[in-house]
Coordinates of C-alpha atoms in Angstrom, one line a residue:
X401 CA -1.6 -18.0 -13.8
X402 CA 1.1 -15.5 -13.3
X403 CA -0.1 -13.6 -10.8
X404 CA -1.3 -16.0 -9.1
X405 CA 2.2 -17.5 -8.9
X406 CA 3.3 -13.9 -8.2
X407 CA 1.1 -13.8 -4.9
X408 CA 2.4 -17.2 -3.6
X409 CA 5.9 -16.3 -4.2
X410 CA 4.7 -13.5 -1.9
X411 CA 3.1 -15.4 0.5
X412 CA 5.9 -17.9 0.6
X413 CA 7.9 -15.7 2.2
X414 CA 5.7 -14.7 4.8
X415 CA 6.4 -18.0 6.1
X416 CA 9.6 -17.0 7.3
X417 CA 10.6 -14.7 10.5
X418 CA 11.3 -11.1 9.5
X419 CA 14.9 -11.3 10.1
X420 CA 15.8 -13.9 7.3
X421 CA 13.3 -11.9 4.9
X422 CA 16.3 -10.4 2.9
X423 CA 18.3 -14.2 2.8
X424 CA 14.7 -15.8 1.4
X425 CA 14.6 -12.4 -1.1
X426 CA 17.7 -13.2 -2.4
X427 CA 17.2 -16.9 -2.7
X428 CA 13.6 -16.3 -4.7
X429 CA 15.7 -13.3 -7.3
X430 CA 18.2 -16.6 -7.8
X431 CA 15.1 -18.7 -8.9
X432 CA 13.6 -15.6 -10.9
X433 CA 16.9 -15.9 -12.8
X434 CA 17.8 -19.3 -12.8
X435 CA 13.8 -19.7 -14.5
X436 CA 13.3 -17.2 -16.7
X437 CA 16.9 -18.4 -18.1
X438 CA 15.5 -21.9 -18.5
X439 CA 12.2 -20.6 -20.3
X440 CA 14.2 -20.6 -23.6
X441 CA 15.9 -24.6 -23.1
X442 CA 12.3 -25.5 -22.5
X443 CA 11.2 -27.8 -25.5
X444 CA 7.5 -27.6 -25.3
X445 CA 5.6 -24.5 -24.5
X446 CA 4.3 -26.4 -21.7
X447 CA 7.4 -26.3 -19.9
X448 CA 8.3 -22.6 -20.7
X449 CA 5.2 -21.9 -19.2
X450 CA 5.8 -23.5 -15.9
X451 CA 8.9 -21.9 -16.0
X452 CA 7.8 -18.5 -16.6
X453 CA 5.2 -19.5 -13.4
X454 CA 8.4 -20.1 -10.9
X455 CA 10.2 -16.8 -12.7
X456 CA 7.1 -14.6 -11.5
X457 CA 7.1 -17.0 -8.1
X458 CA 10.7 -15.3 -7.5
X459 CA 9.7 -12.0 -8.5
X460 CA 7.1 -12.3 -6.2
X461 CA 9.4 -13.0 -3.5
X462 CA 11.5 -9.9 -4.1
X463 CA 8.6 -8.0 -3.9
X464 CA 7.7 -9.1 -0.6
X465 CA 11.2 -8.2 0.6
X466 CA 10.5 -4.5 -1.3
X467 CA 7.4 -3.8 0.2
X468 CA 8.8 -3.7 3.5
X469 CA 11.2 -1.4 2.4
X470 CA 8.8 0.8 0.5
X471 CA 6.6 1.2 4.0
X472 CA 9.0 1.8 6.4
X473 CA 12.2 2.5 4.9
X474 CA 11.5 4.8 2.1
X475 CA 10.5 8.6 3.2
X476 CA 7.1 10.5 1.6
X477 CA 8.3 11.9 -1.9
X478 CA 10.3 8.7 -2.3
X479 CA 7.7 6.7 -2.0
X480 CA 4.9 8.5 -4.4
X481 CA 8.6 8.8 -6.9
X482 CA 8.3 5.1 -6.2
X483 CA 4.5 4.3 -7.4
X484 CA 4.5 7.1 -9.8
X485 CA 7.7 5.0 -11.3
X486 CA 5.3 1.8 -11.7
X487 CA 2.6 3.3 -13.1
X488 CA 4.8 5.3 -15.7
X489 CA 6.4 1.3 -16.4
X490 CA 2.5 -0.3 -16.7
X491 CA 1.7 3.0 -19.0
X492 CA 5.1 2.6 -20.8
X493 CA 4.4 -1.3 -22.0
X494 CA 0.6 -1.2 -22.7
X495 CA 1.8 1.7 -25.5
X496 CA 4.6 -0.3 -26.6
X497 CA 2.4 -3.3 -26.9
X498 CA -0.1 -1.8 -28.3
X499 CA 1.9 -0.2 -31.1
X500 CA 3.2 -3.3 -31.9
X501 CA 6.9 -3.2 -31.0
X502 CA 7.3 -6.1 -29.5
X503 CA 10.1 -8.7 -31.1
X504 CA 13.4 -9.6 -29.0
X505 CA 13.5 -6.4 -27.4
X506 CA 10.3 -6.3 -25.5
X507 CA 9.7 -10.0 -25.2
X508 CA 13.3 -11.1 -24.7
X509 CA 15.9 -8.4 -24.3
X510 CA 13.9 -5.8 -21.6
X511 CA 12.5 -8.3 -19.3
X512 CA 15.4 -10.0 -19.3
X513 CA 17.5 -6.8 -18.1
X514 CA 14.6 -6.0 -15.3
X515 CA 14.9 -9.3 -13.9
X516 CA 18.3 -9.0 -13.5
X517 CA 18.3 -5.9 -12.5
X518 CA 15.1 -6.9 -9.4
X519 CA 17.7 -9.5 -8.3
X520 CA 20.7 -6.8 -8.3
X521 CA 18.7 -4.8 -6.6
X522 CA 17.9 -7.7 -3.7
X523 CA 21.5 -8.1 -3.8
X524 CA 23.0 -5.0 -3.1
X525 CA 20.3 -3.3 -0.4
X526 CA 22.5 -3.3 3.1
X527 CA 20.6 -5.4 5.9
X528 CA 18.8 -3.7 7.6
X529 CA 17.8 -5.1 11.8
X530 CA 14.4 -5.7 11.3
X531 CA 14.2 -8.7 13.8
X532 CA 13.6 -6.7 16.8
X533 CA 10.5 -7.1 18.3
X534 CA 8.1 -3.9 17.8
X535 CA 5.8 -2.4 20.3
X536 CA 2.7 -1.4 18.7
X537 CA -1.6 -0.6 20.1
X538 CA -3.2 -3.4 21.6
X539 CA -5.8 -2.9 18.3
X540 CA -4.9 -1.9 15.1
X541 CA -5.9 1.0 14.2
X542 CA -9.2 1.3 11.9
X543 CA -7.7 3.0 9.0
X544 CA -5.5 -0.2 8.5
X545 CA -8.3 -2.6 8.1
X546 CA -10.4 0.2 5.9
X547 CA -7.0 0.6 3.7
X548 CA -6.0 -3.1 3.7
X549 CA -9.8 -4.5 2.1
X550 CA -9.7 -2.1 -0.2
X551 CA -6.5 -2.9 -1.7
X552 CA -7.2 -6.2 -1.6
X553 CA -10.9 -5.7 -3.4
X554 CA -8.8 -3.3 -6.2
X555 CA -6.2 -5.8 -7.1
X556 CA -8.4 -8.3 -7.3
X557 CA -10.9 -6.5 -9.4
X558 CA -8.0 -4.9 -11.6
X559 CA -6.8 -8.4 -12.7
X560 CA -10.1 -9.2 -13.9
X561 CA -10.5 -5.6 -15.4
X562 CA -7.1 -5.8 -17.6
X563 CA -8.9 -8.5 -19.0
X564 CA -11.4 -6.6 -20.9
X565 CA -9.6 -3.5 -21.7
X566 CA -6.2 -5.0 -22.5
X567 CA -7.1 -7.9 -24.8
X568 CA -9.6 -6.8 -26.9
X569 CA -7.4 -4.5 -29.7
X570 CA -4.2 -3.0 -30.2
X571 CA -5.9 0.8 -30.2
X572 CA -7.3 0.0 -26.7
X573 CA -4.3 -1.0 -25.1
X574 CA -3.1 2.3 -26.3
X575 CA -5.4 4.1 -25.3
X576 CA -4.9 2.2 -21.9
X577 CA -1.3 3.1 -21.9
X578 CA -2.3 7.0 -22.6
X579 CA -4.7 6.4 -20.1
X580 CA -2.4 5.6 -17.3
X581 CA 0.2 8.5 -18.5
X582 CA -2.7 11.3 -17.8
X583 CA -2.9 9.5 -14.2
X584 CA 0.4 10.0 -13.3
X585 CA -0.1 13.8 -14.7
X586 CA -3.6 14.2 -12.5
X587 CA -1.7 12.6 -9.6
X588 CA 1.3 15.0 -9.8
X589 CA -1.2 18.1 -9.9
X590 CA -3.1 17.2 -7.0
X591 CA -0.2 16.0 -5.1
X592 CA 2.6 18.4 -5.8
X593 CA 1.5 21.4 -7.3
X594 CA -1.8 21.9 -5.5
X595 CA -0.7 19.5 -2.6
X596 CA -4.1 18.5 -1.9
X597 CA -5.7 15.7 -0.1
X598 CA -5.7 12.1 -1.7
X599 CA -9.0 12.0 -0.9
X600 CA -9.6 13.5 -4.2
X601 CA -7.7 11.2 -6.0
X602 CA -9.8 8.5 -4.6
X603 CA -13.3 10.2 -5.6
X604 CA -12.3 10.0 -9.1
X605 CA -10.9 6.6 -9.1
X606 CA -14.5 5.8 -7.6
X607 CA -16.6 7.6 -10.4
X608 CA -14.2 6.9 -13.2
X609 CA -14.3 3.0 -12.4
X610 CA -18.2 3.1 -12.0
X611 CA -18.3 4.7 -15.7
X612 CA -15.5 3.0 -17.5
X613 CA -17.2 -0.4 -16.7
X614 CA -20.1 0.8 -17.7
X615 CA -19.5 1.6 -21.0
X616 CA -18.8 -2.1 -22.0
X617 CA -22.7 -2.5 -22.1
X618 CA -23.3 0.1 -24.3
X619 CA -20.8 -1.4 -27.3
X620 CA -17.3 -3.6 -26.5
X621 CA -16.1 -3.0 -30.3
X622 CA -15.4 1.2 -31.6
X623 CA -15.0 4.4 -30.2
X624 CA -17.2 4.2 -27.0
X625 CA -15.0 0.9 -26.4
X626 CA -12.0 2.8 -26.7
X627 CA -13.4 5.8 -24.6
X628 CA -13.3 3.0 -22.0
X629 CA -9.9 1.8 -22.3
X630 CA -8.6 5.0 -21.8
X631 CA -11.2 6.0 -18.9
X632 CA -9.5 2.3 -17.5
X633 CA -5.9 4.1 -17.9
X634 CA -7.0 6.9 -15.4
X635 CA -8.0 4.5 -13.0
X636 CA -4.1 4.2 -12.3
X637 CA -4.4 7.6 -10.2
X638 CA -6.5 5.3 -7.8
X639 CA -3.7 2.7 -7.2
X640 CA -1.5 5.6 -6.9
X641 CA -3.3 6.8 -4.3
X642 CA -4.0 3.5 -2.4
X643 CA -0.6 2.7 -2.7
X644 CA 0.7 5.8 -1.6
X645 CA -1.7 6.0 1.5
X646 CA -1.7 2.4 2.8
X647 CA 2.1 2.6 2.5
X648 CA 1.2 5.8 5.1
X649 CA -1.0 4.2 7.3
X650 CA 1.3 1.6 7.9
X651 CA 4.1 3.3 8.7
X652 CA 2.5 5.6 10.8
X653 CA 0.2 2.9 13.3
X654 CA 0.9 -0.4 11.7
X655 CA 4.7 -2.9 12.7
X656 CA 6.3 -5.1 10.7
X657 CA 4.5 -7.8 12.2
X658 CA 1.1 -6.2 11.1
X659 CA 2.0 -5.8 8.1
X660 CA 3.0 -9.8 7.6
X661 CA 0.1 -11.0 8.8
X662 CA -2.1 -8.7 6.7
X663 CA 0.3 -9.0 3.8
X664 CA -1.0 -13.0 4.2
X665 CA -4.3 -12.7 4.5
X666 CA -4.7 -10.3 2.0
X667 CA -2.4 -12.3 -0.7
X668 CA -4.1 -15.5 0.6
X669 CA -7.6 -14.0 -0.4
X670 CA -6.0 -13.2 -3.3
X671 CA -4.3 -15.7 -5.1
X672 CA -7.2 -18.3 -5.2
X673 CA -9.5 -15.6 -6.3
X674 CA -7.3 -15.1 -9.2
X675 CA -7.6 -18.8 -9.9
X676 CA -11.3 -18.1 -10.1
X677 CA -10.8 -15.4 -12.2
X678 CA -8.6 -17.2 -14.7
X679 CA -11.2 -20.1 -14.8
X680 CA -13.7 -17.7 -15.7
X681 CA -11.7 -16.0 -18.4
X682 CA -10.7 -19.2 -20.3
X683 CA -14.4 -21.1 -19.6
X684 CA -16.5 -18.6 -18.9
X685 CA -15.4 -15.1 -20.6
X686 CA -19.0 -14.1 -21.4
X687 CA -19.3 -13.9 -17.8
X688 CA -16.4 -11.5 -17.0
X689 CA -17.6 -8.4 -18.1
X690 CA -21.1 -8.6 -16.0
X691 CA -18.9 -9.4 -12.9
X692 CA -16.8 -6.6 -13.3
X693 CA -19.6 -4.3 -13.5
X694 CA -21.3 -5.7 -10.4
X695 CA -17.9 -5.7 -8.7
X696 CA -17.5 -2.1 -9.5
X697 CA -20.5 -1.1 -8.6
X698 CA -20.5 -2.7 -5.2
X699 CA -17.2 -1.1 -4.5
X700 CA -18.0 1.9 -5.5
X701 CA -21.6 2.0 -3.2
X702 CA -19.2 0.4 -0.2
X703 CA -17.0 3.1 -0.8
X704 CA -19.9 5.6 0.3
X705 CA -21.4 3.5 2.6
X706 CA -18.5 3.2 4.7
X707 CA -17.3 7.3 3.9
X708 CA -18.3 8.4 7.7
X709 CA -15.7 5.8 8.9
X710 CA -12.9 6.8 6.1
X711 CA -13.8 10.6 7.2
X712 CA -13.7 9.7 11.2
X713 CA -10.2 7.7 11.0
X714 CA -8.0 8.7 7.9
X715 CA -9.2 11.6 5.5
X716 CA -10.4 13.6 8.8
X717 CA -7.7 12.9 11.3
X718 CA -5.0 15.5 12.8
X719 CA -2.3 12.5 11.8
X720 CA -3.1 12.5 7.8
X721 CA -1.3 15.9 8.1
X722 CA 2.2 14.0 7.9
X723 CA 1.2 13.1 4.4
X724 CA 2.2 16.6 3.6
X725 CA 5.7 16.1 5.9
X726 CA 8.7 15.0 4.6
X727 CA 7.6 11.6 6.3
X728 CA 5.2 10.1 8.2
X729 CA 6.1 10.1 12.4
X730 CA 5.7 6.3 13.4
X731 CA 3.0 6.3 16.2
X732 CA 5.9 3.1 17.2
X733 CA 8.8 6.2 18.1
X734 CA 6.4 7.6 20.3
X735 CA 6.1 4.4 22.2
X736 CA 9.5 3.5 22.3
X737 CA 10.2 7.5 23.8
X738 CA 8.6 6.3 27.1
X739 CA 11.6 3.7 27.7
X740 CA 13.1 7.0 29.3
X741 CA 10.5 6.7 31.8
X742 CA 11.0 2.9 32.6
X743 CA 12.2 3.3 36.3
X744 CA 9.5 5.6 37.2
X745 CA 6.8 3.2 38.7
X746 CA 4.2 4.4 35.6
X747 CA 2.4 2.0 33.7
X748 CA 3.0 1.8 29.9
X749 CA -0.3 3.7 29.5
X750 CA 0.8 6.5 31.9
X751 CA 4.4 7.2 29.9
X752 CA 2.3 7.4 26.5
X753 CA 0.7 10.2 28.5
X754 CA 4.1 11.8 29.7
X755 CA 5.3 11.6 26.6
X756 CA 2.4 13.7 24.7
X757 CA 2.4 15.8 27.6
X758 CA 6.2 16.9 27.0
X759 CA 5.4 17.5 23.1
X760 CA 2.7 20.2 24.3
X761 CA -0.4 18.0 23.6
X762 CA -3.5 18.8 25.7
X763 CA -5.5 16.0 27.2
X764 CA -8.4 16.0 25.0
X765 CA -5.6 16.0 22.0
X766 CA -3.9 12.9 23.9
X767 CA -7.6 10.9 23.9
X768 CA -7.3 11.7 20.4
X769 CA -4.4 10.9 19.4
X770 CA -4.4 7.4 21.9
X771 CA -7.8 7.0 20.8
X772 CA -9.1 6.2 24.4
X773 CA -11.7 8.5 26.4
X774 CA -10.9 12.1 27.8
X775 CA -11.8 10.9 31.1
X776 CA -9.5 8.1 30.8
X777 CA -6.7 10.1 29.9
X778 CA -7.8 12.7 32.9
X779 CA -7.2 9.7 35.1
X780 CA -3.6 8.5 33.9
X781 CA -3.1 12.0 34.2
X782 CA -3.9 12.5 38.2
X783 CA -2.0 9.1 38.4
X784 CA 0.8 10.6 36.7
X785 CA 1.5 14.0 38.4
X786 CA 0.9 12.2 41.8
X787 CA 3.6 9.1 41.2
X788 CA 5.9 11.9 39.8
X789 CA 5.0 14.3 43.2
X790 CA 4.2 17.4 41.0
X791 CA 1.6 19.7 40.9
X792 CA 1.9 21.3 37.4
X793 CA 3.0 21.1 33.2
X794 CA 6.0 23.6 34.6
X795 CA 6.7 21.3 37.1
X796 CA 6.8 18.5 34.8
X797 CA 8.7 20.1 31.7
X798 CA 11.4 20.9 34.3
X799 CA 11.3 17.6 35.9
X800 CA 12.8 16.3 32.1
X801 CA 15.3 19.4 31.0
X802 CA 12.0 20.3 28.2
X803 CA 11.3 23.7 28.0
X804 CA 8.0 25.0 28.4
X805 CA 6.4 26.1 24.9
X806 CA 3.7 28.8 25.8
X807 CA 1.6 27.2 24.0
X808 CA 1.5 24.1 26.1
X809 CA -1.2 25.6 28.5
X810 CA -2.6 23.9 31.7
X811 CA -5.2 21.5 31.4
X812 CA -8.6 22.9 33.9

């Protein structure tokens, strides 16, 4: 029930334009507040509940607002600090949990403080002019759509997941908790210190999800149990990585308005499928484990199936090099660059072209990196050099004060 009240506070938001995002933020942290405040004058634990439902509603809604932010406001290291933060919090409460210190403090006291400190945060962030309209490709790029179902397939499959490794004893949420500490370590070697592609990251999460759901079938009670939970903690490097990447992807091909519709269909697959899934847990719970298994396995099979196409547009592509930047390089800056070319008498398509050809890019890079055909691109540029009346690349850097880098040879 909470999280699916958490993904329509989410979606509620969408409802609104992009400019008022931060006023509807702020008004959801008030009702997080104003709820979980009213949670203890509730009489029945009927009405604490529904209380508790609108308090995760507003959190929700603050999260919408912080997404945003996360894509296309926060740089690389800030935003794998960011999810690294999360997954150290997840790891943090499944121990305490787990070891049973839980009273006033981690009921009461520390939810309390962090959902004051959510709507502090809404509070005090500057506004930020995010009601211009954006430029952006006719089509999305592929890796958005490969990125976004998968996020949505792990979430969904995560919720019902938590279900069998968190509830069953207090060693296996430890274990959990552990679980998720060694993914933030494994994240940090592959990331940092060997600064390796998250490509890896994903091939475990795949193997290790296949495996940890697996075990179930063998025993759910004892060590092999256990093994699980903890196999279940790892998993964390995999919405590490997924985070980290679609956050990525976004920023670097993707607009705000891209992200809101996706950010609605994705949460409006979501939240009834929870609804599902909490049917099944309370009526069905026998049934929960099999699904997961069969869930995981599917993904997992997908995930190979459709490897060529992850290969071809994201883990293969000159672009994924920014990962390793200090930030991604909207593809939307490049776009807006050809504004200096308004008056010029080329078509949108034929300053894209001008643009790349100023940065040193040769045509069959530009098809690339447009993702049209090199003949195409041969033909915007004849067009070009004959509506600008020049013969050459010298010709052209000179025509727009750039100096010519040597290595920004002639095309034949």
């Amino acid at each position: 029930m909470m999280y699916t009240s958490y993904c329509i506070g989410i979606l509620a938001i969408l409802f609104s334009k992009a400019s008022h995002w931060l006023a509807a933020a702020r008004g959801f942290a008030v009702l997080a507040v104003l709820a979980f405040a009213l949670r203890f004058f509730m009489p029945s634990p009927t009405a604490q509940l529904v209380c508790l439902a609108f308090c995760w509603a507003g959190l929700g809604g603050c999260v919408a607002y912080a997404i945003y932010l996360y894509v296309f406001v926060l740089n690389n290291p800030e935003r794998l600090f960011g999810v690294l933060l999360i997954a150290f919090a997840h790891g943090m409460f499944m121990c305490l949990i787990g070891l049973g210190i839980s009273g006033v403090f981690l009921t009461i006291v520390l939810p309390a403080m962090l959902t004051l400190l959510s709507a502090a945060c809404i509070f005090l962030v500057k506004p930020l002019d995010i009601s211009a309209p954006q430029t952006q490709p006719q089509a999305p790029h592929p890796s958005i759509w490969l990125s976004t179902v998968f996020f949505a397939l792990l979430f969904i499959l995560d919720s019902a997941s938590s279900f069998i490794f968190t509830h069953q004893s207090l060693v296996a949420q430890v274990v959990n908790g552990i679980g998720v500490f060694v993914a933030i370590l494994l994240s940090v070697i592959i990331q940092i210190i060997y600064k390796q592609s998250v490509w890896h990251m994903w091939n475990l999460f795949f193997v290790l999800s296949f495996l940890c759901h697996l075990l179930p079938l063998v025993s759910n009670t004892g060590l092999i149990f256990d093994i699980a939970s903890f196999l279940h903690g790892i998993l964390y490097v995999g919405y590490i990585a997924i985070f980290y990447t679609i956050s990525g992807i976004y920023k670097k091909h993707g607009s705000i308005q891209l992200l809101k519709k996706n950010l609605f269909r994705m949460f409006g697959l979501v939240a009834p499928s929870l609804v599902v899934l909490g049917l099944m847990e309370r009526y069905w719970p026998q049934s929960v484990t099999p699904f997961i298994i069969v869930g995981s396995a599917t993904l997992f099979f997908v995930f190979v199936l459709m490897s060529p196409l992850f290969q071809r547009y994201f883990f293969g592509a000159d672009w994924v090099k920014d990962f390793g930047r200090l930030d991604m390089q909207p593809l939307i800056e490049k776009v807006e660059e050809t504004d200096h070319f308004e008056n010029l008498g080329l078509s949108p398509r034929e300053r894209e072209v001008c643009v790349l050809l100023l940065k040193g890019f040769a045509l069959r890079q530009i098809a690339a990196n447009l993702h049209i055909a090199y003949p195409t691109v041969n033909t915007y540029y004849t067009s070009l050099y004959r509506k600008l009346n020049i013969n050459s690349k010298g010709e052209l850097f000179a025509r727009f004060g750039v100096q010519l880098d040597n290595s920004a040879e002639e095309d034949p």
